[in-house]
PDB file of C-alpha atoms in Angstrom:
ATOM      1  CA  MET B   1      93.968  70.224 125.382  1.00  0.00           C
ATOM      2  CA  ARG B   2      90.275  71.105 125.312  1.00  0.00           C
ATOM      3  CA  LEU B   3      87.673  68.904 123.737  1.00  0.00           C
ATOM      4  CA  HIS B   4      86.098  70.204 120.557  1.00  0.00           C
ATOM      5  CA  SER B   5      82.506  71.282 120.760  1.00  0.00           C
ATOM      6  CA  TYR B   6      80.172  69.071 118.790  1.00  0.00           C
ATOM      7  CA  CYS B   7      76.511  68.781 117.874  1.00  0.00           C
ATOM      8  CA  THR B   8      74.628  66.213 119.950  1.00  0.00           C
ATOM      9  CA  VAL B   9      72.148  65.605 117.122  1.00  0.00           C
ATOM     10  CA  CYS B  10      74.338  65.015 114.080  1.00  0.00           C
ATOM     11  CA  GLY B  11      77.784  64.683 115.696  1.00  0.00           C
ATOM     12  CA  GLY B  12      79.375  67.468 113.627  1.00  0.00           C
ATOM     13  CA  VAL B  13      82.580  68.760 115.211  1.00  0.00           C
ATOM     14  CA  ARG B  14      83.365  72.473 115.320  1.00  0.00           C
ATOM     15  CA  THR B  15      87.000  73.431 115.077  1.00  0.00           C
ATOM     16  CA  GLN B  16      88.611  75.407 117.883  1.00  0.00           C
ATOM     17  CA  LEU B  17      91.453  76.715 115.736  1.00  0.00           C
ATOM     18  CA  PRO B  18      91.866  80.482 115.527  1.00  0.00           C
ATOM     19  CA  ILE B  19      90.352  82.212 112.511  1.00  0.00           C
ATOM     20  CA  ARG B  20      92.877  82.391 109.694  1.00  0.00           C
ATOM     21  CA  GLY B  21      94.304  85.831 109.107  1.00  0.00           C
ATOM     22  CA  ARG B  22      93.419  88.143 106.244  1.00  0.00           C
ATOM     23  CA  PRO B  23      95.722  89.519 103.561  1.00  0.00           C
ATOM     24  CA  LEU B  24      96.887  93.122 103.758  1.00  0.00           C
ATOM     25  CA  GLY B  25      94.411  94.184 101.059  1.00  0.00           C
ATOM     26  CA  TYR B  26      91.534  93.335 103.399  1.00  0.00           C
ATOM     27  CA  PHE B  27      92.687  95.985 105.860  1.00  0.00           C
ATOM     28  CA  GLN B  28      93.512  98.473 103.099  1.00  0.00           C
ATOM     29  CA  SER B  29      89.940  98.211 101.878  1.00  0.00           C
ATOM     30  CA  ALA B  30      88.843  98.692 105.501  1.00  0.00           C
ATOM     31  CA  ILE B  31      90.767 101.987 105.499  1.00  0.00           C
ATOM     32  CA  ALA B  32      88.981 102.990 102.278  1.00  0.00           C
ATOM     33  CA  ASN B  33      85.610 102.042 103.816  1.00  0.00           C
ATOM     34  CA  LEU B  34      86.457 104.031 106.930  1.00  0.00           C
ATOM     35  CA  LYS B  35      87.312 107.045 104.797  1.00  0.00           C
ATOM     36  CA  ALA B  36      84.011 106.715 102.895  1.00  0.00           C
ATOM     37  CA  ASP B  37      82.027 106.314 106.136  1.00  0.00           C
ATOM     38  CA  LEU B  38      83.608 109.428 107.618  1.00  0.00           C
ATOM     39  CA  GLN B  39      83.031 111.464 104.446  1.00  0.00           C
ATOM     40  CA  ASP B  40      79.388 112.252 105.240  1.00  0.00           C
ATOM     41  CA  ASN B  41      79.295 111.505 108.963  1.00  0.00           C
ATOM     42  CA  PRO B  42      78.094 114.521 110.977  1.00  0.00           C
ATOM     43  CA  ARG B  43      79.583 113.250 114.245  1.00  0.00           C
ATOM     44  CA  TYR B  44      83.206 112.756 113.201  1.00  0.00           C
ATOM     45  CA  PRO B  45      85.518 114.802 110.984  1.00  0.00           C
ATOM     46  CA  LYS B  46      86.736 113.359 107.693  1.00  0.00           C
ATOM     47  CA  LEU B  47      89.702 111.018 107.475  1.00  0.00           C
ATOM     48  CA  ALA B  48      92.448 113.056 105.865  1.00  0.00           C
ATOM     49  CA  GLN B  49      94.691 111.529 103.231  1.00  0.00           C
ATOM     50  CA  VAL B  50      97.649 111.922 105.583  1.00  0.00           C
ATOM     51  CA  GLN B  51      95.856 109.934 108.278  1.00  0.00           C
ATOM     52  CA  SER B  52      94.906 107.082 105.962  1.00  0.00           C
ATOM     53  CA  ARG B  53      98.465 107.021 104.644  1.00  0.00           C
ATOM     54  CA  ARG B  54      99.861 106.854 108.196  1.00  0.00           C
ATOM     55  CA  ILE B  55      97.560 103.928 109.017  1.00  0.00           C
ATOM     56  CA  ALA B  56      98.574 102.073 105.848  1.00  0.00           C
ATOM     57  CA  LYS B  57     102.285 102.712 106.445  1.00  0.00           C
ATOM     58  CA  ALA B  58     102.027 101.519 110.053  1.00  0.00           C
ATOM     59  CA  LEU B  59     100.396  98.268 108.910  1.00  0.00           C
ATOM     60  CA  ASP B  60     103.020  97.811 106.174  1.00  0.00           C
ATOM     61  CA  ALA B  61     105.796  98.228 108.744  1.00  0.00           C
ATOM     62  CA  ILE B  62     104.611  95.270 110.840  1.00  0.00           C
ATOM     63  CA  PRO B  63     106.391  92.119 109.667  1.00  0.00           C
ATOM     64  CA  ASP B  64     104.110  89.264 108.564  1.00  0.00           C
ATOM     65  CA  PHE B  65     100.970  91.356 109.082  1.00  0.00           C
ATOM     66  CA  GLY B  66      99.639  90.548 105.624  1.00  0.00           C
ATOM     67  CA  ASP B  67     100.463  86.839 105.814  1.00  0.00           C
ATOM     68  CA  PRO B  68      97.231  84.981 106.579  1.00  0.00           C
ATOM     69  CA  TYR B  69      99.060  81.859 107.747  1.00  0.00           C
ATOM     70  CA  THR B  70     101.476  83.495 110.181  1.00  0.00           C
ATOM     71  CA  MET B  71      99.186  85.792 112.137  1.00  0.00           C
ATOM     72  CA  PRO B  72      95.621  84.902 113.249  1.00  0.00           C
ATOM     73  CA  TYR B  73      92.786  87.315 112.531  1.00  0.00           C
ATOM     74  CA  GLU B  74      92.259  88.271 116.185  1.00  0.00           C
ATOM     75  CA  VAL B  75      95.839  89.522 116.437  1.00  0.00           C
ATOM     76  CA  GLN B  76      95.511  91.393 113.131  1.00  0.00           C
ATOM     77  CA  TRP B  77      92.269  92.984 114.326  1.00  0.00           C
ATOM     78  CA  ARG B  78      93.827  94.167 117.600  1.00  0.00           C
ATOM     79  CA  ILE B  79      96.816  95.634 115.744  1.00  0.00           C
ATOM     80  CA  PHE B  80      94.569  97.344 113.182  1.00  0.00           C
ATOM     81  CA  LEU B  81      92.378  98.762 115.931  1.00  0.00           C
ATOM     82  CA  SER B  82      95.337 100.120 117.887  1.00  0.00           C
ATOM     83  CA  VAL B  83      96.875 101.706 114.775  1.00  0.00           C
ATOM     84  CA  VAL B  84      93.606 103.386 113.769  1.00  0.00           C
ATOM     85  CA  GLN B  85      92.960 104.622 117.304  1.00  0.00           C
ATOM     86  CA  ARG B  86      96.515 105.929 117.555  1.00  0.00           C
ATOM     87  CA  VAL B  87      95.883 108.109 114.495  1.00  0.00           C
ATOM     88  CA  ARG B  88      92.211 108.836 115.272  1.00  0.00           C
ATOM     89  CA  PRO B  89      91.552 108.431 119.027  1.00  0.00           C
ATOM     90  CA  ASP B  90      88.041 109.894 118.649  1.00  0.00           C
ATOM     91  CA  LEU B  91      86.736 106.825 116.748  1.00  0.00           C
ATOM     92  CA  ASP B  92      85.118 104.104 118.830  1.00  0.00           C
ATOM     93  CA  VAL B  93      85.599 100.374 118.308  1.00  0.00           C
ATOM     94  CA  ASP B  94      82.117  99.762 116.875  1.00  0.00           C
ATOM     95  CA  PHE B  95      82.546 102.423 114.209  1.00  0.00           C
ATOM     96  CA  ILE B  96      85.885 100.977 113.124  1.00  0.00           C
ATOM     97  CA  GLU B  97      84.464  97.459 113.118  1.00  0.00           C
ATOM     98  CA  ARG B  98      81.624  98.520 110.804  1.00  0.00           C
ATOM     99  CA  ALA B  99      84.240  99.663 108.273  1.00  0.00           C
ATOM    100  CA  LEU B 100      85.645  96.154 107.869  1.00  0.00           C
ATOM    101  CA  PRO B 101      84.675  94.587 104.551  1.00  0.00           C
ATOM    102  CA  ARG B 102      82.088  91.853 104.792  1.00  0.00           C
ATOM    103  CA  GLU B 103      82.757  88.657 102.944  1.00  0.00           C
ATOM    104  CA  PRO B 104      79.932  87.477 100.719  1.00  0.00           C
ATOM    105  CA  ARG B 105      78.254  84.433 102.189  1.00  0.00           C
ATOM    106  CA  ARG B 106      78.092  81.501  99.854  1.00  0.00           C
ATOM    107  CA  HIS B 107      75.274  79.042 100.066  1.00  0.00           C
ATOM    108  CA  ARG B 108      76.798  75.717 100.931  1.00  0.00           C
ATOM    109  CA  PRO B 109      74.343  72.950 100.218  1.00  0.00           C
ATOM    110  CA  THR B 110      73.874  70.331 102.897  1.00  0.00           C
ATOM    111  CA  VAL B 111      74.221  66.642 102.220  1.00  0.00           C
ATOM    112  CA  LEU B 112      70.446  66.247 102.288  1.00  0.00           C
ATOM    113  CA  GLU B 113      70.012  68.988  99.690  1.00  0.00           C
ATOM    114  CA  LEU B 114      72.571  67.315  97.455  1.00  0.00           C
ATOM    115  CA  MET B 115      70.879  63.957  97.818  1.00  0.00           C
ATOM    116  CA  THR B 116      67.390  65.281  97.095  1.00  0.00           C
ATOM    117  CA  SER B 117      68.503  67.374  94.135  1.00  0.00           C
ATOM    118  CA  SER B 118      69.881  64.308  92.379  1.00  0.00           C
ATOM    119  CA  GLY B 119      66.739  62.284  93.035  1.00  0.00           C
ATOM    120  CA  GLY B 120      68.044  60.592  96.172  1.00  0.00           C
ATOM    121  CA  GLU B 121      70.353  58.331  94.232  1.00  0.00           C
ATOM    122  CA  PRO B 122      74.086  58.924  94.097  1.00  0.00           C
ATOM    123  CA  LYS B 123      75.380  59.915  90.677  1.00  0.00           C
ATOM    124  CA  ARG B 124      77.097  57.152  88.763  1.00  0.00           C
ATOM    125  CA  VAL B 125      80.057  57.871  86.572  1.00  0.00           C
ATOM    126  CA  ASP B 126      80.065  56.018  83.288  1.00  0.00           C
ATOM    127  CA  ALA B 127      83.488  54.887  82.103  1.00  0.00           C
ATOM    128  CA  SER B 128      82.646  55.705  78.490  1.00  0.00           C
ATOM    129  CA  GLY B 129      82.464  59.393  79.175  1.00  0.00           C
TER     130      GLY B 129
END
């Protein structure tokens, strides 16, 4: 078993677990993004409805593909890439990767930000409400 990587300054430990998988809708929206990207692209022909349907059906046929807890994201990505390139061998990996939906990044406040926003003192809960 490997040691976890950690920060030498603060001691924070980074997990080495694989990235949790995505639900099937994530990859279906990637197909829709791919279709929209190819709509006006001068280099590649459009993604026909038959091709997008074949990609979606191939992903549906794989057992546990849409279960985020059974299959890690790396495995899902490799399967998705192979299915798309089987239907459209002219598309390169970078173009397909750009079609994946981006998750909105949330601002997660640090402990110092939380402490300074409340005046440096921890909040006290009054029993009366």
